[in-house]
CSV table of C-alpha atoms in Angstrom, one decimal:
chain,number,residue,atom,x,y,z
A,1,UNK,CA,63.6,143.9,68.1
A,2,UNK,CA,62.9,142.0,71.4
A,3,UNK,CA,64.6,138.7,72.5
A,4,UNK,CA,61.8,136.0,71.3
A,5,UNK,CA,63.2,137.8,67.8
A,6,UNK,CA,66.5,137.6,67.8
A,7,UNK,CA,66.2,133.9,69.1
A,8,UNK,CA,63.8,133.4,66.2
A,9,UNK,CA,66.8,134.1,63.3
A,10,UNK,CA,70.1,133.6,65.5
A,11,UNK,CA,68.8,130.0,66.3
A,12,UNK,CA,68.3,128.3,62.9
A,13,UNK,CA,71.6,129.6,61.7
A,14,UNK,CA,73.2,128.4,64.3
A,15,UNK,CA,71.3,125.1,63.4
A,16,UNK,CA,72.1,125.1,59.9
A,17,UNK,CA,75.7,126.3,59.9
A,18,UNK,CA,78.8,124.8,61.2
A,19,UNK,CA,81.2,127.4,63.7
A,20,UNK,CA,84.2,126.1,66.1
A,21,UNK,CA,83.6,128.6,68.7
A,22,UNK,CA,80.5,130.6,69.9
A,23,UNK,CA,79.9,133.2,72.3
A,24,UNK,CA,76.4,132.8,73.3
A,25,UNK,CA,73.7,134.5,75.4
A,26,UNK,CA,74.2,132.7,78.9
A,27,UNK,CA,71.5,132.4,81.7
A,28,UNK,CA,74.0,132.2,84.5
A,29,UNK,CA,75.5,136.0,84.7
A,30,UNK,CA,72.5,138.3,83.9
A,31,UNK,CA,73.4,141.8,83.0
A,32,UNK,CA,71.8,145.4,82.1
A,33,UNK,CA,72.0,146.8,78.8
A,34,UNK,CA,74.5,149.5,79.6
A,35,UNK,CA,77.0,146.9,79.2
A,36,UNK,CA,75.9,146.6,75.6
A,37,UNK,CA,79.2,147.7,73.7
A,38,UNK,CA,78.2,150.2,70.5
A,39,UNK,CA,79.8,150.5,66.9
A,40,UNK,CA,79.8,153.1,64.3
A,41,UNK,CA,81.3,152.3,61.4
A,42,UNK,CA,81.1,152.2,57.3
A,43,UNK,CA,80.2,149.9,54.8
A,44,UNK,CA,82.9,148.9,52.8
A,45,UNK,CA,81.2,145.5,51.6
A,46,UNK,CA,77.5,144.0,51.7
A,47,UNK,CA,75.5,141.0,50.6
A,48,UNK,CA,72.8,139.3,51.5
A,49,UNK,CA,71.7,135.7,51.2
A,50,UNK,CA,68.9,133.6,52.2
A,51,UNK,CA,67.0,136.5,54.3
A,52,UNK,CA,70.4,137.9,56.2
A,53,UNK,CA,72.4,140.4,55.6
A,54,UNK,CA,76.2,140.5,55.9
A,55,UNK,CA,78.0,143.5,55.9
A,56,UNK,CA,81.6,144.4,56.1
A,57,UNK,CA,82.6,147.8,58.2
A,58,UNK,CA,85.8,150.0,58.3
A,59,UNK,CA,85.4,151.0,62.0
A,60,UNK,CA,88.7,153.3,63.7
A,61,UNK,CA,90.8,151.6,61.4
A,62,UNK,CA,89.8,148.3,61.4
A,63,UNK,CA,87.6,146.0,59.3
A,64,UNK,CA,85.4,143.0,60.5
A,65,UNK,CA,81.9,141.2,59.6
A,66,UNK,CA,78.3,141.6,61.2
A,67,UNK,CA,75.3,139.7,60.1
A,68,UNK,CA,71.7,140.4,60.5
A,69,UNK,CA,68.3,139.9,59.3
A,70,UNK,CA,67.9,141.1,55.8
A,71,UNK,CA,68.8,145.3,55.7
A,72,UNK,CA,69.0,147.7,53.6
A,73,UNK,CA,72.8,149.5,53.0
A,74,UNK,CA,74.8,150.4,50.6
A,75,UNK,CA,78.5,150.9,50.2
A,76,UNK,CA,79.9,154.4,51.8
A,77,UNK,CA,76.8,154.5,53.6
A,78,UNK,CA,77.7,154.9,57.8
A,79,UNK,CA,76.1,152.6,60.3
A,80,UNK,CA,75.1,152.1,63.9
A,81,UNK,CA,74.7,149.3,66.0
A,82,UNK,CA,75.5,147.0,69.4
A,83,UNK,CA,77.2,143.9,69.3
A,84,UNK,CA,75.2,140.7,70.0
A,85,UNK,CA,77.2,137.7,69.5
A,86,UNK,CA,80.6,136.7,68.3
A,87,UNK,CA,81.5,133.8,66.2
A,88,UNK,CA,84.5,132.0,65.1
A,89,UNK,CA,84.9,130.4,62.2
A,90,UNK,CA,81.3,130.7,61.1
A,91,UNK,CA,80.6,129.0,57.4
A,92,UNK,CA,77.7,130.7,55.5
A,93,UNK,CA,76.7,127.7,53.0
A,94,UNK,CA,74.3,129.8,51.1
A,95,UNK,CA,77.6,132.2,50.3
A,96,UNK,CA,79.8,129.3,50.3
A,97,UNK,CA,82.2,131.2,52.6
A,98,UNK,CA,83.8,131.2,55.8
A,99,UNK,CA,84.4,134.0,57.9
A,100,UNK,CA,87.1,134.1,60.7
A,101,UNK,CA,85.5,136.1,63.0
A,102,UNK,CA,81.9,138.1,62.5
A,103,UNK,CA,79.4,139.7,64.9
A,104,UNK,CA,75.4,138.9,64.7
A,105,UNK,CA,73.7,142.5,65.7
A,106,UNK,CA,70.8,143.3,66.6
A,107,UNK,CA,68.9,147.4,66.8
A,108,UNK,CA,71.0,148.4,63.5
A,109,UNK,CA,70.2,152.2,62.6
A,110,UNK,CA,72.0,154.6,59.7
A,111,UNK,CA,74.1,157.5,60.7
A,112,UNK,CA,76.1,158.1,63.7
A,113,UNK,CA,73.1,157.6,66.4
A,114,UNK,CA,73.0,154.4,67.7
A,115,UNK,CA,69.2,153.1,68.0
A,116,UNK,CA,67.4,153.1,71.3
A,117,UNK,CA,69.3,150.7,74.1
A,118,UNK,CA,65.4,148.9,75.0
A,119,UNK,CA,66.1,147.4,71.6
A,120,UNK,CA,69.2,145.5,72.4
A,121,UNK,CA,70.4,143.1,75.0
A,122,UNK,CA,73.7,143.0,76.5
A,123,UNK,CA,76.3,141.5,74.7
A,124,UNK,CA,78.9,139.0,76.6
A,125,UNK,CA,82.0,140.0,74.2
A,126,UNK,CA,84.1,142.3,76.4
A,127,UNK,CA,86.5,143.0,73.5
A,128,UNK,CA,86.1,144.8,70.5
A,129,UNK,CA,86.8,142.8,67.2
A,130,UNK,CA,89.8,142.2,66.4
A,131,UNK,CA,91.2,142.3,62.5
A,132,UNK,CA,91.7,138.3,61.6
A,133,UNK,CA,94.7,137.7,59.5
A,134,UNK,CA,98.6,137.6,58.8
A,135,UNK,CA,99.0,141.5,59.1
A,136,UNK,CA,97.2,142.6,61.7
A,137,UNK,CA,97.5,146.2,61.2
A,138,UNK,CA,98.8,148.6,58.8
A,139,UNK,CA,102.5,149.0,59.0
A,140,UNK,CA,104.8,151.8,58.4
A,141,UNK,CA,106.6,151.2,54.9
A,142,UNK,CA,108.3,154.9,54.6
A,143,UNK,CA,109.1,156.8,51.4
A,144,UNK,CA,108.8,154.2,48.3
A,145,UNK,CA,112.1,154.0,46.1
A,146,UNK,CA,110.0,155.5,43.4
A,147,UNK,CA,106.9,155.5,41.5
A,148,UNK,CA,106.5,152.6,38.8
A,149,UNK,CA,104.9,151.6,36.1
A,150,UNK,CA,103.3,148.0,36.0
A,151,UNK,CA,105.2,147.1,33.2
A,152,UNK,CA,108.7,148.4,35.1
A,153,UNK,CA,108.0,146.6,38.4
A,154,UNK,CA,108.7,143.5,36.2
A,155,UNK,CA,111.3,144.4,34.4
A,156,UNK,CA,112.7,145.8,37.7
A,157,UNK,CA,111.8,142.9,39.9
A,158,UNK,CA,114.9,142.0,40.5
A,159,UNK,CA,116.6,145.3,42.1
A,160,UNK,CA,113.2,146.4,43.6
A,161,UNK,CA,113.0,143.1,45.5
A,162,UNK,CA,112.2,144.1,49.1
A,163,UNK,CA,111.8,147.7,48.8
A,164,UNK,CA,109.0,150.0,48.6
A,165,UNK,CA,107.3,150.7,45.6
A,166,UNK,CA,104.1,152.5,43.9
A,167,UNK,CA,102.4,152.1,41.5
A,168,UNK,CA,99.1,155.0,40.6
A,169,UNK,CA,96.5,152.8,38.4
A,170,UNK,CA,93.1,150.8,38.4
A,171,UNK,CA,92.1,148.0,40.7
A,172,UNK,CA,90.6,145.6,38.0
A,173,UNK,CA,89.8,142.7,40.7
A,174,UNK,CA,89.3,142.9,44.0
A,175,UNK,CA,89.7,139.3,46.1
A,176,UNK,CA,88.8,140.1,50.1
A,177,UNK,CA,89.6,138.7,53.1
A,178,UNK,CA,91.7,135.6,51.3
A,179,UNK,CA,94.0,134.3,53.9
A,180,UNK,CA,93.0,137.6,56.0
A,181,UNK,CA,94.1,140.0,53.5
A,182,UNK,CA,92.3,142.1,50.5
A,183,UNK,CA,94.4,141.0,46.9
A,184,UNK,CA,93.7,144.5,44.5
A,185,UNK,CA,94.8,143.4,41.0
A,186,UNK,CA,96.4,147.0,39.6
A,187,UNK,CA,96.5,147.4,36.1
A,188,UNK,CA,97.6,150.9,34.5
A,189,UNK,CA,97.1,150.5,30.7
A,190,UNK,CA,101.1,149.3,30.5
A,191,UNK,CA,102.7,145.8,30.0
A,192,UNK,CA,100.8,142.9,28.0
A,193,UNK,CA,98.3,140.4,29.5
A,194,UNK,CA,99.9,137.7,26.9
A,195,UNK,CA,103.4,138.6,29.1
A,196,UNK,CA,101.6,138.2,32.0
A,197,UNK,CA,103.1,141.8,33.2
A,198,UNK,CA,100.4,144.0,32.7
A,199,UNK,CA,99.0,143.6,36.2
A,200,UNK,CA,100.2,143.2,39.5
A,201,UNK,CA,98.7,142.3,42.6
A,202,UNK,CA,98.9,144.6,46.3
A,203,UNK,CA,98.0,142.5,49.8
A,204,UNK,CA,96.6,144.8,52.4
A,205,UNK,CA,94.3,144.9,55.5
A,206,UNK,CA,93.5,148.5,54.6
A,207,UNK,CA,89.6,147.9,53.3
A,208,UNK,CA,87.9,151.0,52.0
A,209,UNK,CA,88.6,150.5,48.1
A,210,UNK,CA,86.5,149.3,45.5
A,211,UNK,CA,86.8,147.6,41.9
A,212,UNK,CA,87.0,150.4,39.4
A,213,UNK,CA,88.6,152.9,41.7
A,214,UNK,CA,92.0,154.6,40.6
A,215,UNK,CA,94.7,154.5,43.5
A,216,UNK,CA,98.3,155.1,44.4
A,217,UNK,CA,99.2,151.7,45.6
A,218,UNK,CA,102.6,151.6,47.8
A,219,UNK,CA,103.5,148.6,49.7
A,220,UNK,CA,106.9,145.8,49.7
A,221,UNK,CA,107.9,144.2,46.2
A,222,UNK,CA,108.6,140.5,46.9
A,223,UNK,CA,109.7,137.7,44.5
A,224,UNK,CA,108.6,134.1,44.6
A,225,UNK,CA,106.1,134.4,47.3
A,226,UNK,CA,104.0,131.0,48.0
A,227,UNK,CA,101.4,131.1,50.1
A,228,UNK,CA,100.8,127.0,49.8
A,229,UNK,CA,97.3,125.9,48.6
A,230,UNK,CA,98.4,127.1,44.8
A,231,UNK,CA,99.2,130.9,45.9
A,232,UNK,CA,102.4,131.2,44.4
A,233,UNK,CA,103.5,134.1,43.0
A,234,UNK,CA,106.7,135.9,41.0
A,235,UNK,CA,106.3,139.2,42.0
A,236,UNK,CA,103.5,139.9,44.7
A,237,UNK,CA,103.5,143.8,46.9
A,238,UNK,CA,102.9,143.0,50.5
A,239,UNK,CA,101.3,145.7,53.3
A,240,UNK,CA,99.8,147.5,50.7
A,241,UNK,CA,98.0,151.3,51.6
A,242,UNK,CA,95.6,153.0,48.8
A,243,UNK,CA,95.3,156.6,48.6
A,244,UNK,CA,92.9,157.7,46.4
């Protein structure tokens, strides 16, 4: 994809969405395309809207967004690719959504091999994404207190509050990057929707889980947690990790 093209889709976006911040292509500081930076990474999340593409990848540990013109990919699948341009705060108004922080690419390829550098210009990000939200990263939570059904961490709540706990069931509904976190809704056939215990929710910047998929969730049992903007919960686990 030469320049003309990626000025031909990059510039009515920019026209037609709103965005705080932008790291643009400058005129001022030209510079070769070895200092294009490269990503491999997976899809963990894809959509597309409007002829673009936006895809979320799980790359060394960290999840962020790229857009680009309307591609092909499916979830597991392994992608490569060079950064082009960084936004902030970029609202897609076809999606209805706004994303913290996501990369417009150019010279995408599948697999590990990154397409041919005469595709690609040089990018002027120097840093690699960073994950947007209140956890950052992954923390260490140690051995949990025990394993639990859904039903006992509420009939527990109490004496479990701040400690770590799992829980091995479901993920029924999957919310993403609300407030910079993933919200998995664990159910494991126990408690009673009518008692509102029969489900519990896990926060966590871990990615790399799907709707459907049966887990061990561990993370911190809290009580009473509001977020403001009508997130309030009675029993919420914080800095969740999912092995499957």
């Amino acid at each position: 994809m030469n320049t003309s093209r990626l000025t031909y889709w990059i510039l009515p976006i920019l026209l037609a969405f709103s965005a705080t911040q932008a790291w643009a292509y400058g005129t001022s500081i030209p510079a070769s395309n070895s200092e294009a930076i490269p990503h491999t990474g997976k899809v963990i999340e894809t959509m597309s809207s409007a002829g673009y593409t936006y895809i979320r990848v799980e790359e060394k540990g960290k999840t962020f967004w790229i857009a680009l013109p309307e591609f092909q990919v499916s979830v597991g699948e392994t992608i490569s690719f060079y950064e082009q341009m960084l936004m902030e705060n970029f609202t897609s108004k076809t999606l209805n959504r706004t994303f913290d922080r996501i990369l417009f690419v150019e010279g995408i390829s599948k697999g590990t091999e990154l397409p041919a550098k005469a595709e690609v210009k040089p990018s002027p990000n120097k840093e690699a994404p960073k994950q947007v939200g209140e956890s950052q990263k992954l923390k260490e939570l140690g051995s949990p207190v025990g394993r639990f059904s859904v039903e006992e961490l509420f009939q527990k709540k109490d004496e479990l509050n701040g400690k770590v706990v799992e829980v091995k069931g479901n993920i029924s509904k999957l919310s993403r990057q609300i407030m910079g976190t993933d919200w998995a809704h664990i159910e494991d056939g126990t408690g009673k929707k009518e008692d509102l215990n029969n489900k519990i929710i896990f926060r966590s910047t871990q990615g790399g889980v799907a709707v459907g998929d049966e887990v061990v969730a561990k993370g911190v049992l809290y009580l009473n947690k509001d977020y403001g903007s009508g997130y309030f919960y009675p029993v919420i686990v914080e800095n969740a990790v999912f092995n499957k």
